[in-house]
Short mmCIF file of C-alpha atoms in Angstrom, two decimals:
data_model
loop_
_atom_site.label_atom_id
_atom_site.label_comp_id
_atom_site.label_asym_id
_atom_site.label_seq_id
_atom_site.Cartn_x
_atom_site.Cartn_y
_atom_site.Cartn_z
CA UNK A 1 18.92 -41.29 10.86
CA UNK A 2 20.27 -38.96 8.16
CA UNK A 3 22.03 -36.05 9.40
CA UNK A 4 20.31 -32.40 8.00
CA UNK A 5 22.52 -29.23 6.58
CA UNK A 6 20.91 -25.78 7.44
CA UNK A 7 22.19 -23.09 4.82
CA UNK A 8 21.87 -19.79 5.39
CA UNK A 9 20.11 -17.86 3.13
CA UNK A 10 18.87 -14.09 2.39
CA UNK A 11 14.91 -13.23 3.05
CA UNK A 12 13.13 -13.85 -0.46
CA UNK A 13 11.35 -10.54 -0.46
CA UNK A 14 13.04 -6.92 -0.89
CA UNK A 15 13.18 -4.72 2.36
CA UNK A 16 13.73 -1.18 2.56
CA UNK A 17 13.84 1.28 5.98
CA UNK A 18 13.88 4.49 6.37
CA UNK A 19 13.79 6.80 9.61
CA UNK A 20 13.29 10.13 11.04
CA UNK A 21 11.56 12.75 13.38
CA UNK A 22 7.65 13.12 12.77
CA UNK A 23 6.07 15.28 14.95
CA UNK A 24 8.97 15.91 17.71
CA UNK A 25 8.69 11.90 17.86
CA UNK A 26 11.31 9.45 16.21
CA UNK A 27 9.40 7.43 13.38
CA UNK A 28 9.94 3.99 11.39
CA UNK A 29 8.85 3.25 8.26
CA UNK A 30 9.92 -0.59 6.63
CA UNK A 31 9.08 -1.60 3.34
CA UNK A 32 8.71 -5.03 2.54
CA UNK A 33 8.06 -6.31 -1.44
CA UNK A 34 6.05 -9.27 -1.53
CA UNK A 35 5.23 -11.37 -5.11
CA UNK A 36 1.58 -10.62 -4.12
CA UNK A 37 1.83 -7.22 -2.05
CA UNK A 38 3.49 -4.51 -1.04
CA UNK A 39 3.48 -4.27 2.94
CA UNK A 40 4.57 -1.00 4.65
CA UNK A 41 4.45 -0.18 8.44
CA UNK A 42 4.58 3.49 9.70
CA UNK A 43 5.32 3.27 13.83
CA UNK A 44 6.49 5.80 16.40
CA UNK A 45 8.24 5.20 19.83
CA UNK A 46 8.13 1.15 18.99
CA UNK A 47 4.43 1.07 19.00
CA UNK A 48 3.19 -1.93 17.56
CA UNK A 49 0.78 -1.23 14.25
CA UNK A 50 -2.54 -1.35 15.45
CA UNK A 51 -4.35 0.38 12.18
CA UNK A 52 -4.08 -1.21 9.22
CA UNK A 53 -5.17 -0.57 5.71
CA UNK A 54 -5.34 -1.82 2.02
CA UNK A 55 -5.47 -0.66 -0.88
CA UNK A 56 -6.06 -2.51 -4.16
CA UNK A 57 -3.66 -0.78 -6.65
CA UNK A 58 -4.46 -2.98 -9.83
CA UNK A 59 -7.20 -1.54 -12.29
CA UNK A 60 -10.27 -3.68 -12.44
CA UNK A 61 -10.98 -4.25 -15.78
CA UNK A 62 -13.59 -5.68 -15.32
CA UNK A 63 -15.41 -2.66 -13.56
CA UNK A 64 -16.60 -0.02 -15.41
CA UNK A 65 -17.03 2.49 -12.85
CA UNK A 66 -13.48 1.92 -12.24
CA UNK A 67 -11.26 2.71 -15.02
CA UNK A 68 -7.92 2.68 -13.80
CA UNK A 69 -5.21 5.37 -13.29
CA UNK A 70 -5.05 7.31 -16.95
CA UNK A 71 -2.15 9.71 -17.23
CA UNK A 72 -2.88 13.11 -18.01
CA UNK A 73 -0.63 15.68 -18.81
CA UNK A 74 -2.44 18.49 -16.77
CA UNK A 75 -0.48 19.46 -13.39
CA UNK A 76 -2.83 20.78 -11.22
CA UNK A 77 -3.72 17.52 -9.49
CA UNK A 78 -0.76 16.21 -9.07
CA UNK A 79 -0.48 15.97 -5.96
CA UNK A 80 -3.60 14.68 -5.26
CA UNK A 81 -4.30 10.96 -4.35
CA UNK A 82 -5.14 9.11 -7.29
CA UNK A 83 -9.41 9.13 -7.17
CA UNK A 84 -9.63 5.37 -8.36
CA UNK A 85 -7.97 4.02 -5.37
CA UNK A 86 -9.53 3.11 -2.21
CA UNK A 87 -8.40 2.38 1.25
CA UNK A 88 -9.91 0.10 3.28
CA UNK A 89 -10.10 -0.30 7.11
CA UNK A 90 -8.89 -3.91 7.49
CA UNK A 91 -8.28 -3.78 11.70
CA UNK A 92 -8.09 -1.09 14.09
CA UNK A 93 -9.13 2.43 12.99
CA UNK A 94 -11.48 2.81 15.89
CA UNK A 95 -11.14 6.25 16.47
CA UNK A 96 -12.45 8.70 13.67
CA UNK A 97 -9.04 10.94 13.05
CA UNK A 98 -7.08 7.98 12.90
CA UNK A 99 -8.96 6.13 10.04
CA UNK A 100 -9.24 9.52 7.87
CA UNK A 101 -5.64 9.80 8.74
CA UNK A 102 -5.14 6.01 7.91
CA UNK A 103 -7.09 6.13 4.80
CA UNK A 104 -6.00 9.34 3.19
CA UNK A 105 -2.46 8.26 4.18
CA UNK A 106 -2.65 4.90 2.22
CA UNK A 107 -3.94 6.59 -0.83
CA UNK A 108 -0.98 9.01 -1.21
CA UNK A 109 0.97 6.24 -1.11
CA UNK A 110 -0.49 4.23 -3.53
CA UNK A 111 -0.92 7.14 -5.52
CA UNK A 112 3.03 7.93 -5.57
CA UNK A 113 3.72 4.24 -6.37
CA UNK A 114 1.47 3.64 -9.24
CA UNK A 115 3.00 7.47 -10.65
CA UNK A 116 6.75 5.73 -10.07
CA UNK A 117 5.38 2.20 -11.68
CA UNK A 118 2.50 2.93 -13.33
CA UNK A 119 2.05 -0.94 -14.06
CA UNK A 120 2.08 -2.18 -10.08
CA UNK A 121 -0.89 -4.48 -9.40
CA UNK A 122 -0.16 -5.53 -5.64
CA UNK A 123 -2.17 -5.08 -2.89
CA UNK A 124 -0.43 -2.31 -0.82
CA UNK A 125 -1.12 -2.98 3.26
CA UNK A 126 -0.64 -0.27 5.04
CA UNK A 127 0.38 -0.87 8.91
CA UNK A 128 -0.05 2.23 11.59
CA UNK A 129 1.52 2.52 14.37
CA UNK A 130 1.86 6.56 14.91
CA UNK A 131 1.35 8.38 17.96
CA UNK A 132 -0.72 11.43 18.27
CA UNK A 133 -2.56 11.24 15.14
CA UNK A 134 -5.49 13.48 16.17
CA UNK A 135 -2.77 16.19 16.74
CA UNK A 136 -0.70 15.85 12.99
CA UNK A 137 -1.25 18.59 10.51
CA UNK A 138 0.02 19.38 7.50
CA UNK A 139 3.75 19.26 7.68
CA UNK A 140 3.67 16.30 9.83
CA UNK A 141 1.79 14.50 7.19
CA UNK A 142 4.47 15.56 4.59
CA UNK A 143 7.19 14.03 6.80
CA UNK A 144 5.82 10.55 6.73
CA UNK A 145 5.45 10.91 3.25
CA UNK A 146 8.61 12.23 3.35
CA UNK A 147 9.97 8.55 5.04
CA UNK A 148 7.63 6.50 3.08
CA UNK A 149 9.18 8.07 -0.67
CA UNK A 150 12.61 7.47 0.73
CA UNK A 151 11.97 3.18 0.97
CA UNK A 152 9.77 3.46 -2.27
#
């Protein structure tokens, strides 16, 4: 019986982690680059992800309704979510705050990828794990960004 060797060797996709206080409550956010997607989870007090979301962030062609992210050189949108990306509910999102939360969430994020790599065509799966959701506002929002911008 030949003998096997186990090498060690480093995970094949790129990883990135940030953390930090969201809402009074300590918050994860881990970045993983895929050759196929980009997966990021978003989880408070260790909760286990239990929303998750995609969204498609390559421009169908092939879809005229859909004509892809065009830059423009006007500023007052910015900071808007890109309007041809869509989130999708892929499991959980039960309760109604959560998946507007989820959604709108997963849009900004796509949105801020495509404006730092405005060639990206992965799949970007968004995993949710946050506490209090229906309770977030504003600057709480801005503070997961906030996480998530410091991993992209």
């Amino acid at each position: 019986m030949a003998e096997s060797t186990v090498e060690g060797s480093q995970f094949p996709a790129a990883s990135k982690t940030a953390s930090g206080i969201v809402n009074g409550l300590h918050t994860n956010v881990s970045l993983i680059s895929f050759s196929d997607k980009i997966l990021l989870t978003i989880t408070s007090l260790s909760a286990p992800p239990a929303h998750w979301i995609h969204v498609p962030l390559a421009a169908n062609a092939t879809d005229p309704m859909n004509p892809g992210h065009f830059p423009s050189h006007d500023t007052t949108n910015e900071l808007l979510p890109l309007t041809h990306l869509t989130a999708t509910t892929v499991l959980g999102g039960t309760k109604r705050d959560e998946e507007v939360f989820g959604q709108t969430l997963a849009t900004t994020i796509g949105s801020a990828i495509l404006m730092q790599r405005p060639g990206e065509e992965r799949m970007l799966v968004v995993g949710l794990g946050l506490k209090g959701v229906s309770t977030m506002g504003r600057p709480a929002f801005e503070e997961v960004i906030g996480l998530v911008l410091e991993c992209l």
